[in-house]
Amino acid sequence: MKYTATTLLLALASFSALAADSKPGAPEKPSPIGYSDTPVIPGTQWKVHDIDRPRPDPVAPGEKPGDAPADAIVINADALQAKEKDAKGKETGKIIPCPWTIDSGVMMISGGDCWTKQGFASCQLHLEWMSEPNTKGNSQKKGNAGVFFMDRYESQMLDCDNNPTYADGMTGGVYGQTPPLVNAVRPAGQWQVYDIVFTAPKLEGGKVVEPAYITTFVNGICVQNHTKIMGPTKHKNITDYSGEFPEKAPIRIQDHKNEPPVRIRNIWIRPL
């Protein structure tokens, strides 16, 4: 193949340009940060990679795994309250401070159920709890507690290590409705870690038109995957969404009168 002088000059010019571009410190062409000429994503007002679509705000994670992120609401004894009961165990109608004792930042669940002072709907919840190996009883009377979203929907907490009980009453279960996918508890005497995403029911005029859902991780293991909640928690009975429901309600942490008490720590919530 014969090369003309013009061809050789063009080849040399191209080589020189490539060499110049590859020199250290040569400016790189910036990547686009968005587009305005792409199609609209169905069901939205935004185009694919839309340059005008608002970007999420930054949130600083916790320093260590399990620590509260910057936008979380930390739930300690000051953020909880209880309902006073008389000598016969009946509620008097009076709201009192959280009665649980505190030891080095750990709350002992003893003295009755407690509610958050603040109401929540859809949220992300983190908490850590532990029952003692020498806790009295068996089945539902051993290391039993629970967290009730909107004061209605219970995610069960129970010592399920070598402690047989009914499936829909195990740790991570939607109590009385849906068992956990697996039994993910550690032995009693070790801290159990709960991470839960709760989706509140959708309402129209106080009536539920779409049920609540829950996704639950126990000790990092998924035990509920966007599970439909059938209705408010009941014992030994079925449930539904009949009646009226609020937009928000407090979260309740249950005292099941364990001996010794269940311990709980590092509770935080992110409204969603």
PDB file of C-alpha atoms in Angstrom:
ATOM      1  CA  MET A   1       0.000   0.000   0.000  1.00  0.00           C
ATOM      2  CA  LYS A   2       1.347   3.407  -0.947  1.00  0.00           C
ATOM      3  CA  TYR A   3       1.141   6.395   1.388  1.00  0.00           C
ATOM      4  CA  THR A   4       0.990   9.907   0.023  1.00  0.00           C
ATOM      5  CA  ALA A   5       2.657  12.822   1.723  1.00  0.00           C
ATOM      6  CA  THR A   6      -0.746  14.178   2.746  1.00  0.00           C
ATOM      7  CA  THR A   7      -1.688  10.874   4.427  1.00  0.00           C
ATOM      8  CA  LEU A   8       1.566  10.817   6.364  1.00  0.00           C
ATOM      9  CA  LEU A   9       1.092  14.425   7.518  1.00  0.00           C
ATOM     10  CA  LEU A  10      -2.446  13.675   8.735  1.00  0.00           C
ATOM     11  CA  ALA A  11      -1.253  10.593  10.611  1.00  0.00           C
ATOM     12  CA  LEU A  12       1.529  12.567  12.303  1.00  0.00           C
ATOM     13  CA  ALA A  13      -0.917  15.309  13.281  1.00  0.00           C
ATOM     14  CA  SER A  14      -3.310  12.776  14.844  1.00  0.00           C
ATOM     15  CA  PHE A  15      -0.462  11.133  16.762  1.00  0.00           C
ATOM     16  CA  SER A  16       0.679  14.503  18.055  1.00  0.00           C
ATOM     17  CA  ALA A  17      -2.828  15.363  19.225  1.00  0.00           C
ATOM     18  CA  LEU A  18      -3.145  12.048  21.063  1.00  0.00           C
ATOM     19  CA  ALA A  19       0.230  12.519  22.668  1.00  0.00           C
ATOM     20  CA  ALA A  20      -0.732  16.006  23.807  1.00  0.00           C
ATOM     21  CA  ASP A  21      -3.990  14.728  25.342  1.00  0.00           C
ATOM     22  CA  SER A  22      -2.151  11.988  27.224  1.00  0.00           C
ATOM     23  CA  LYS A  23       0.316  14.342  28.859  1.00  0.00           C
ATOM     24  CA  PRO A  24       0.120  14.508  32.675  1.00  0.00           C
ATOM     25  CA  GLY A  25      -2.067  17.372  33.817  1.00  0.00           C
ATOM     26  CA  ALA A  26      -4.031  17.614  30.600  1.00  0.00           C
ATOM     27  CA  PRO A  27      -7.595  18.875  31.358  1.00  0.00           C
ATOM     28  CA  GLU A  28     -10.338  16.253  31.183  1.00  0.00           C
ATOM     29  CA  LYS A  29     -13.712  16.965  29.709  1.00  0.00           C
ATOM     30  CA  PRO A  30     -16.203  17.117  32.613  1.00  0.00           C
ATOM     31  CA  SER A  31     -19.000  14.545  32.701  1.00  0.00           C
ATOM     32  CA  PRO A  32     -22.542  15.872  32.424  1.00  0.00           C
ATOM     33  CA  ILE A  33     -24.388  16.332  35.726  1.00  0.00           C
ATOM     34  CA  GLY A  34     -27.764  15.791  34.110  1.00  0.00           C
ATOM     35  CA  TYR A  35     -29.798  16.009  30.931  1.00  0.00           C
ATOM     36  CA  SER A  36     -32.784  17.958  29.634  1.00  0.00           C
ATOM     37  CA  ASP A  37     -33.354  16.103  26.360  1.00  0.00           C
ATOM     38  CA  THR A  38     -34.288  12.650  27.699  1.00  0.00           C
ATOM     39  CA  PRO A  39     -37.784  11.082  27.892  1.00  0.00           C
ATOM     40  CA  VAL A  40     -40.061  11.589  30.888  1.00  0.00           C
ATOM     41  CA  ILE A  41     -40.133   8.704  33.395  1.00  0.00           C
ATOM     42  CA  PRO A  42     -43.685   7.268  33.294  1.00  0.00           C
ATOM     43  CA  GLY A  43     -45.817   8.325  36.228  1.00  0.00           C
ATOM     44  CA  THR A  44     -43.503  11.205  37.178  1.00  0.00           C
ATOM     45  CA  GLN A  45     -42.808  14.769  36.103  1.00  0.00           C
ATOM     46  CA  TRP A  46     -39.100  14.082  35.713  1.00  0.00           C
ATOM     47  CA  LYS A  47     -37.019  13.122  32.705  1.00  0.00           C
ATOM     48  CA  VAL A  48     -34.468  10.321  32.833  1.00  0.00           C
ATOM     49  CA  HIS A  49     -31.336  11.756  34.542  1.00  0.00           C
ATOM     50  CA  ASP A  50     -33.176  15.093  34.762  1.00  0.00           C
ATOM     51  CA  ILE A  51     -30.753  17.932  35.475  1.00  0.00           C
ATOM     52  CA  ASP A  52     -33.536  19.852  37.236  1.00  0.00           C
ATOM     53  CA  ARG A  53     -34.678  17.022  39.522  1.00  0.00           C
ATOM     54  CA  PRO A  54     -34.010  17.981  43.176  1.00  0.00           C
ATOM     55  CA  ARG A  55     -31.192  16.008  44.747  1.00  0.00           C
ATOM     56  CA  PRO A  56     -31.669  14.359  48.190  1.00  0.00           C
ATOM     57  CA  ASP A  57     -30.303  16.263  51.161  1.00  0.00           C
ATOM     58  CA  PRO A  58     -27.155  14.834  52.756  1.00  0.00           C
ATOM     59  CA  VAL A  59     -27.517  13.019  56.082  1.00  0.00           C
ATOM     60  CA  ALA A  60     -24.473  12.096  58.148  1.00  0.00           C
ATOM     61  CA  PRO A  61     -24.554   8.411  59.193  1.00  0.00           C
ATOM     62  CA  GLY A  62     -23.691   7.361  62.740  1.00  0.00           C
ATOM     63  CA  GLU A  63     -20.014   6.999  63.559  1.00  0.00           C
ATOM     64  CA  LYS A  64     -20.385   3.257  64.232  1.00  0.00           C
ATOM     65  CA  PRO A  65     -22.856   0.676  62.897  1.00  0.00           C
ATOM     66  CA  GLY A  66     -26.104   1.067  64.828  1.00  0.00           C
ATOM     67  CA  ASP A  67     -25.399   4.651  65.910  1.00  0.00           C
ATOM     68  CA  ALA A  68     -28.137   7.176  65.234  1.00  0.00           C
ATOM     69  CA  PRO A  69     -27.759   9.149  61.979  1.00  0.00           C
ATOM     70  CA  ALA A  70     -27.864  12.937  62.119  1.00  0.00           C
ATOM     71  CA  ASP A  71     -31.574  13.201  61.291  1.00  0.00           C
ATOM     72  CA  ALA A  72     -32.794  10.552  63.751  1.00  0.00           C
ATOM     73  CA  ILE A  73     -34.918  11.169  66.836  1.00  0.00           C
ATOM     74  CA  VAL A  74     -33.232   9.500  69.801  1.00  0.00           C
ATOM     75  CA  ILE A  75     -35.652   7.798  72.183  1.00  0.00           C
ATOM     76  CA  ASN A  76     -34.507   7.795  75.795  1.00  0.00           C
ATOM     77  CA  ALA A  77     -36.440   7.807  79.069  1.00  0.00           C
ATOM     78  CA  ASP A  78     -37.177  11.525  78.659  1.00  0.00           C
ATOM     79  CA  ALA A  79     -38.888  10.823  75.316  1.00  0.00           C
ATOM     80  CA  LEU A  80     -41.156   8.158  76.847  1.00  0.00           C
ATOM     81  CA  GLN A  81     -44.186   8.293  79.090  1.00  0.00           C
ATOM     82  CA  ALA A  82     -46.476   5.807  80.833  1.00  0.00           C
ATOM     83  CA  LYS A  83     -50.061   5.514  82.033  1.00  0.00           C
ATOM     84  CA  GLU A  84     -50.603   5.491  85.784  1.00  0.00           C
ATOM     85  CA  LYS A  85     -52.390   2.486  87.280  1.00  0.00           C
ATOM     86  CA  ASP A  86     -54.070   2.111  90.655  1.00  0.00           C
ATOM     87  CA  ALA A  87     -53.441  -0.648  93.195  1.00  0.00           C
ATOM     88  CA  LYS A  88     -55.757  -2.968  91.241  1.00  0.00           C
ATOM     89  CA  GLY A  89     -53.894  -2.405  87.979  1.00  0.00           C
ATOM     90  CA  LYS A  90     -56.523  -0.201  86.379  1.00  0.00           C
ATOM     91  CA  GLU A  91     -55.488   2.921  84.468  1.00  0.00           C
ATOM     92  CA  THR A  92     -56.312   6.162  86.266  1.00  0.00           C
ATOM     93  CA  GLY A  93     -56.158   8.317  83.137  1.00  0.00           C
ATOM     94  CA  LYS A  94     -53.054  10.130  84.362  1.00  0.00           C
ATOM     95  CA  ILE A  95     -49.899  10.288  82.217  1.00  0.00           C
ATOM     96  CA  ILE A  96     -46.670   9.827  84.179  1.00  0.00           C
ATOM     97  CA  PRO A  97     -42.931   9.849  83.336  1.00  0.00           C
ATOM     98  CA  CYS A  98     -41.262   6.650  82.143  1.00  0.00           C
ATOM     99  CA  PRO A  99     -40.916   4.443  85.265  1.00  0.00           C
ATOM    100  CA  TRP A 100     -38.122   2.258  83.924  1.00  0.00           C
ATOM    101  CA  THR A 101     -34.812   2.287  85.755  1.00  0.00           C
ATOM    102  CA  ILE A 102     -31.656   3.189  83.840  1.00  0.00           C
ATOM    103  CA  ASP A 103     -28.201   1.661  84.263  1.00  0.00           C
ATOM    104  CA  SER A 104     -25.346   3.080  82.147  1.00  0.00           C
ATOM    105  CA  GLY A 105     -27.729   4.146  79.404  1.00  0.00           C
ATOM    106  CA  VAL A 106     -29.592   0.820  79.405  1.00  0.00           C
ATOM    107  CA  MET A 107     -33.295   0.872  80.323  1.00  0.00           C
ATOM    108  CA  MET A 108     -34.856  -1.983  82.272  1.00  0.00           C
ATOM    109  CA  ILE A 109     -38.373  -2.664  80.950  1.00  0.00           C
ATOM    110  CA  SER A 110     -40.163  -2.919  84.283  1.00  0.00           C
ATOM    111  CA  GLY A 111     -43.079  -0.891  85.613  1.00  0.00           C
ATOM    112  CA  GLY A 112     -45.499  -1.019  82.697  1.00  0.00           C
ATOM    113  CA  ASP A 113     -45.682  -0.245  78.985  1.00  0.00           C
ATOM    114  CA  CYS A 114     -44.253   3.050  77.749  1.00  0.00           C
ATOM    115  CA  TRP A 115     -45.208   5.241  74.794  1.00  0.00           C
ATOM    116  CA  THR A 116     -43.223   7.798  72.845  1.00  0.00           C
ATOM    117  CA  LYS A 117     -44.387  11.326  73.587  1.00  0.00           C
ATOM    118  CA  GLN A 118     -44.260  12.017  69.877  1.00  0.00           C
ATOM    119  CA  GLY A 119     -46.556  10.421  67.310  1.00  0.00           C
ATOM    120  CA  PHE A 120     -45.180   8.652  64.241  1.00  0.00           C
ATOM    121  CA  ALA A 121     -46.503   7.180  60.996  1.00  0.00           C
ATOM    122  CA  SER A 122     -44.125   5.623  58.450  1.00  0.00           C
ATOM    123  CA  CYS A 123     -40.665   5.392  59.975  1.00  0.00           C
ATOM    124  CA  GLN A 124     -37.358   3.593  60.327  1.00  0.00           C
ATOM    125  CA  LEU A 125     -36.735   2.187  63.808  1.00  0.00           C
ATOM    126  CA  HIS A 126     -33.543   0.906  65.390  1.00  0.00           C
ATOM    127  CA  LEU A 127     -33.356  -0.639  68.842  1.00  0.00           C
ATOM    128  CA  GLU A 128     -31.270  -3.163  70.737  1.00  0.00           C
ATOM    129  CA  TRP A 129     -32.593  -5.466  73.464  1.00  0.00           C
ATOM    130  CA  MET A 130     -31.426  -8.332  75.623  1.00  0.00           C
ATOM    131  CA  SER A 131     -33.044 -10.885  77.914  1.00  0.00           C
ATOM    132  CA  GLU A 132     -31.155 -12.645  80.692  1.00  0.00           C
ATOM    133  CA  PRO A 133     -30.324 -16.368  80.324  1.00  0.00           C
ATOM    134  CA  ASN A 134     -31.925 -17.074  83.719  1.00  0.00           C
ATOM    135  CA  THR A 135     -35.256 -15.421  82.864  1.00  0.00           C
ATOM    136  CA  LYS A 136     -38.141 -17.321  84.450  1.00  0.00           C
ATOM    137  CA  GLY A 137     -40.793 -19.092  82.411  1.00  0.00           C
ATOM    138  CA  ASN A 138     -41.000 -20.527  78.915  1.00  0.00           C
ATOM    139  CA  SER A 139     -42.667 -19.824  75.560  1.00  0.00           C
ATOM    140  CA  GLN A 140     -44.348 -16.390  75.674  1.00  0.00           C
ATOM    141  CA  LYS A 141     -43.409 -15.875  79.322  1.00  0.00           C
ATOM    142  CA  LYS A 142     -39.647 -15.877  78.719  1.00  0.00           C
ATOM    143  CA  GLY A 143     -37.863 -12.732  77.530  1.00  0.00           C
ATOM    144  CA  ASN A 144     -41.040 -11.283  76.028  1.00  0.00           C
ATOM    145  CA  ALA A 145     -41.441  -7.673  74.919  1.00  0.00           C
ATOM    146  CA  GLY A 146     -42.623  -5.980  71.754  1.00  0.00           C
ATOM    147  CA  VAL A 147     -42.688  -2.753  69.817  1.00  0.00           C
ATOM    148  CA  PHE A 148     -46.100  -1.501  68.676  1.00  0.00           C
ATOM    149  CA  PHE A 149     -46.042   0.886  65.715  1.00  0.00           C
ATOM    150  CA  MET A 150     -48.794   3.492  65.946  1.00  0.00           C
ATOM    151  CA  ASP A 151     -49.735   1.785  69.253  1.00  0.00           C
ATOM    152  CA  ARG A 152     -51.417  -0.954  67.175  1.00  0.00           C
ATOM    153  CA  TYR A 153     -49.105  -3.189  65.150  1.00  0.00           C
ATOM    154  CA  GLU A 154     -46.694  -5.363  67.129  1.00  0.00           C
ATOM    155  CA  SER A 155     -43.309  -6.600  66.031  1.00  0.00           C
ATOM    156  CA  GLN A 156     -42.534  -9.305  68.575  1.00  0.00           C
ATOM    157  CA  MET A 157     -39.457  -9.522  70.802  1.00  0.00           C
ATOM    158  CA  LEU A 158     -38.908 -12.870  72.557  1.00  0.00           C
ATOM    159  CA  ASP A 159     -36.178 -15.195  73.752  1.00  0.00           C
ATOM    160  CA  CYS A 160     -36.416 -17.704  70.895  1.00  0.00           C
ATOM    161  CA  ASP A 161     -33.150 -19.501  71.607  1.00  0.00           C
ATOM    162  CA  ASN A 162     -34.063 -23.059  72.602  1.00  0.00           C
ATOM    163  CA  ASN A 163     -37.488 -21.816  73.718  1.00  0.00           C
ATOM    164  CA  PRO A 164     -40.288 -23.314  71.577  1.00  0.00           C
ATOM    165  CA  THR A 165     -43.406 -21.208  71.042  1.00  0.00           C
ATOM    166  CA  TYR A 166     -46.035 -20.631  68.340  1.00  0.00           C
ATOM    167  CA  ALA A 167     -44.603 -19.433  65.019  1.00  0.00           C
ATOM    168  CA  ASP A 168     -46.466 -16.116  64.805  1.00  0.00           C
ATOM    169  CA  GLY A 169     -45.214 -15.196  68.275  1.00  0.00           C
ATOM    170  CA  MET A 170     -41.493 -15.474  67.530  1.00  0.00           C
ATOM    171  CA  THR A 171     -38.983 -12.630  67.387  1.00  0.00           C
ATOM    172  CA  GLY A 172     -39.443 -10.599  64.226  1.00  0.00           C
ATOM    173  CA  GLY A 173     -42.944 -11.889  63.684  1.00  0.00           C
ATOM    174  CA  VAL A 174     -45.972  -9.710  63.120  1.00  0.00           C
ATOM    175  CA  TYR A 175     -47.621 -10.944  66.293  1.00  0.00           C
ATOM    176  CA  GLY A 176     -50.605 -13.226  65.695  1.00  0.00           C
ATOM    177  CA  GLN A 177     -50.281 -12.826  61.915  1.00  0.00           C
ATOM    178  CA  THR A 178     -47.007 -13.583  60.122  1.00  0.00           C
ATOM    179  CA  PRO A 179     -44.036 -15.600  61.471  1.00  0.00           C
ATOM    180  CA  PRO A 180     -40.485 -14.441  60.719  1.00  0.00           C
ATOM    181  CA  LEU A 181     -38.811 -15.968  57.671  1.00  0.00           C
ATOM    182  CA  VAL A 182     -36.130 -17.453  59.958  1.00  0.00           C
ATOM    183  CA  ASN A 183     -35.267 -17.540  63.645  1.00  0.00           C
ATOM    184  CA  ALA A 184     -32.409 -15.017  63.755  1.00  0.00           C
ATOM    185  CA  VAL A 185     -31.960 -14.512  67.513  1.00  0.00           C
ATOM    186  CA  ARG A 186     -28.709 -14.763  69.396  1.00  0.00           C
ATOM    187  CA  PRO A 187     -28.582 -16.689  72.695  1.00  0.00           C
ATOM    188  CA  ALA A 188     -30.064 -14.937  75.718  1.00  0.00           C
ATOM    189  CA  GLY A 189     -27.493 -12.735  77.427  1.00  0.00           C
ATOM    190  CA  GLN A 190     -26.396 -11.232  74.100  1.00  0.00           C
ATOM    191  CA  TRP A 191     -27.737  -8.047  72.525  1.00  0.00           C
ATOM    192  CA  GLN A 192     -30.347  -8.499  69.802  1.00  0.00           C
ATOM    193  CA  VAL A 193     -30.529  -5.799  67.103  1.00  0.00           C
ATOM    194  CA  TYR A 194     -33.775  -4.708  65.485  1.00  0.00           C
ATOM    195  CA  ASP A 195     -33.888  -2.572  62.308  1.00  0.00           C
ATOM    196  CA  ILE A 196     -37.399  -2.048  61.005  1.00  0.00           C
ATOM    197  CA  VAL A 197     -39.009  -0.051  58.203  1.00  0.00           C
ATOM    198  CA  PHE A 198     -42.696   0.466  58.945  1.00  0.00           C
ATOM    199  CA  THR A 199     -45.048   1.810  56.280  1.00  0.00           C
ATOM    200  CA  ALA A 200     -48.211   3.291  57.783  1.00  0.00           C
ATOM    201  CA  PRO A 201     -51.590   2.480  56.262  1.00  0.00           C
ATOM    202  CA  LYS A 202     -53.036   4.944  53.782  1.00  0.00           C
ATOM    203  CA  LEU A 203     -56.236   6.624  54.895  1.00  0.00           C
ATOM    204  CA  GLU A 204     -59.194   8.370  53.328  1.00  0.00           C
ATOM    205  CA  GLY A 205     -61.471  10.055  55.829  1.00  0.00           C
ATOM    206  CA  GLY A 206     -59.988   8.020  58.667  1.00  0.00           C
ATOM    207  CA  LYS A 207     -60.661   4.723  56.868  1.00  0.00           C
ATOM    208  CA  VAL A 208     -57.823   2.448  55.741  1.00  0.00           C
ATOM    209  CA  VAL A 209     -57.641   2.132  51.944  1.00  0.00           C
ATOM    210  CA  GLU A 210     -54.204   0.485  51.847  1.00  0.00           C
ATOM    211  CA  PRO A 211     -52.784  -1.644  54.684  1.00  0.00           C
ATOM    212  CA  ALA A 212     -49.611  -1.132  56.679  1.00  0.00           C
ATOM    213  CA  TYR A 213     -46.421  -2.960  55.685  1.00  0.00           C
ATOM    214  CA  ILE A 214     -43.287  -3.917  57.563  1.00  0.00           C
ATOM    215  CA  THR A 215     -39.721  -4.879  56.648  1.00  0.00           C
ATOM    216  CA  THR A 216     -37.728  -6.255  59.569  1.00  0.00           C
ATOM    217  CA  PHE A 217     -34.095  -7.163  60.127  1.00  0.00           C
ATOM    218  CA  VAL A 218     -33.089  -9.112  63.244  1.00  0.00           C
ATOM    219  CA  ASN A 219     -29.340  -9.077  63.856  1.00  0.00           C
ATOM    220  CA  GLY A 220     -28.813  -8.056  60.226  1.00  0.00           C
ATOM    221  CA  ILE A 221     -30.996 -10.856  58.820  1.00  0.00           C
ATOM    222  CA  CYS A 222     -34.175 -10.014  56.889  1.00  0.00           C
ATOM    223  CA  VAL A 223     -37.128 -11.754  58.571  1.00  0.00           C
ATOM    224  CA  GLN A 224     -39.996  -9.706  57.054  1.00  0.00           C
ATOM    225  CA  ASN A 225     -39.843  -8.405  53.481  1.00  0.00           C
ATOM    226  CA  HIS A 226     -42.493  -5.729  52.892  1.00  0.00           C
ATOM    227  CA  THR A 227     -44.996  -7.916  54.723  1.00  0.00           C
ATOM    228  CA  LYS A 228     -48.620  -6.782  54.736  1.00  0.00           C
ATOM    229  CA  ILE A 229     -49.993  -6.179  58.220  1.00  0.00           C
ATOM    230  CA  MET A 230     -53.565  -7.493  58.360  1.00  0.00           C
ATOM    231  CA  GLY A 231     -54.747  -5.082  61.039  1.00  0.00           C
ATOM    232  CA  PRO A 232     -54.142  -4.091  64.666  1.00  0.00           C
ATOM    233  CA  THR A 233     -52.508  -6.767  66.815  1.00  0.00           C
ATOM    234  CA  LYS A 234     -54.842  -9.097  68.696  1.00  0.00           C
ATOM    235  CA  HIS A 235     -54.276 -12.090  70.965  1.00  0.00           C
ATOM    236  CA  LYS A 236     -55.933 -15.391  70.011  1.00  0.00           C
ATOM    237  CA  ASN A 237     -58.117 -13.708  67.396  1.00  0.00           C
ATOM    238  CA  ILE A 238     -58.116 -12.508  63.790  1.00  0.00           C
ATOM    239  CA  THR A 239     -57.986  -8.834  62.863  1.00  0.00           C
ATOM    240  CA  ASP A 240     -58.964  -6.350  60.175  1.00  0.00           C
ATOM    241  CA  TYR A 241     -59.020  -2.603  59.476  1.00  0.00           C
ATOM    242  CA  SER A 242     -62.597  -1.924  60.467  1.00  0.00           C
ATOM    243  CA  GLY A 243     -63.149   1.381  62.260  1.00  0.00           C
ATOM    244  CA  GLU A 244     -61.265   4.668  62.049  1.00  0.00           C
ATOM    245  CA  PHE A 245     -57.524   5.174  62.304  1.00  0.00           C
ATOM    246  CA  PRO A 246     -55.265   8.174  63.030  1.00  0.00           C
ATOM    247  CA  GLU A 247     -52.637   9.635  60.706  1.00  0.00           C
ATOM    248  CA  LYS A 248     -49.997   9.325  63.449  1.00  0.00           C
ATOM    249  CA  ALA A 249     -49.768   7.694  66.878  1.00  0.00           C
ATOM    250  CA  PRO A 250     -47.090   6.995  69.506  1.00  0.00           C
ATOM    251  CA  ILE A 251     -44.875   3.938  69.385  1.00  0.00           C
ATOM    252  CA  ARG A 252     -45.390   1.647  72.382  1.00  0.00           C
ATOM    253  CA  ILE A 253     -42.767  -0.594  73.971  1.00  0.00           C
ATOM    254  CA  GLN A 254     -44.323  -3.448  75.890  1.00  0.00           C
ATOM    255  CA  ASP A 255     -43.529  -4.562  79.428  1.00  0.00           C
ATOM    256  CA  HIS A 256     -44.430  -8.268  79.619  1.00  0.00           C
ATOM    257  CA  LYS A 257     -43.320  -8.486  83.273  1.00  0.00           C
ATOM    258  CA  ASN A 258     -40.215 -10.614  82.786  1.00  0.00           C
ATOM    259  CA  GLU A 259     -38.092 -11.711  85.749  1.00  0.00           C
ATOM    260  CA  PRO A 260     -35.473 -10.325  85.416  1.00  0.00           C
ATOM    261  CA  PRO A 261     -36.585  -7.500  83.065  1.00  0.00           C
ATOM    262  CA  VAL A 262     -35.691  -7.262  79.401  1.00  0.00           C
ATOM    263  CA  ARG A 263     -33.046  -4.577  78.793  1.00  0.00           C
ATOM    264  CA  ILE A 264     -33.250  -2.076  75.951  1.00  0.00           C
ATOM    265  CA  ARG A 265     -30.883   0.553  74.561  1.00  0.00           C
ATOM    266  CA  ASN A 266     -29.919   2.687  71.550  1.00  0.00           C
ATOM    267  CA  ILE A 267     -33.422   3.454  70.294  1.00  0.00           C
ATOM    268  CA  TRP A 268     -33.792   5.894  67.433  1.00  0.00           C
ATOM    269  CA  ILE A 269     -36.424   6.694  64.850  1.00  0.00           C
ATOM    270  CA  ARG A 270     -36.373   8.368  61.451  1.00  0.00           C
ATOM    271  CA  PRO A 271     -39.786   9.523  60.198  1.00  0.00           C
ATOM    272  CA  LEU A 272     -40.197   8.619  56.526  1.00  0.00           C
TER     273      LEU A 272
END
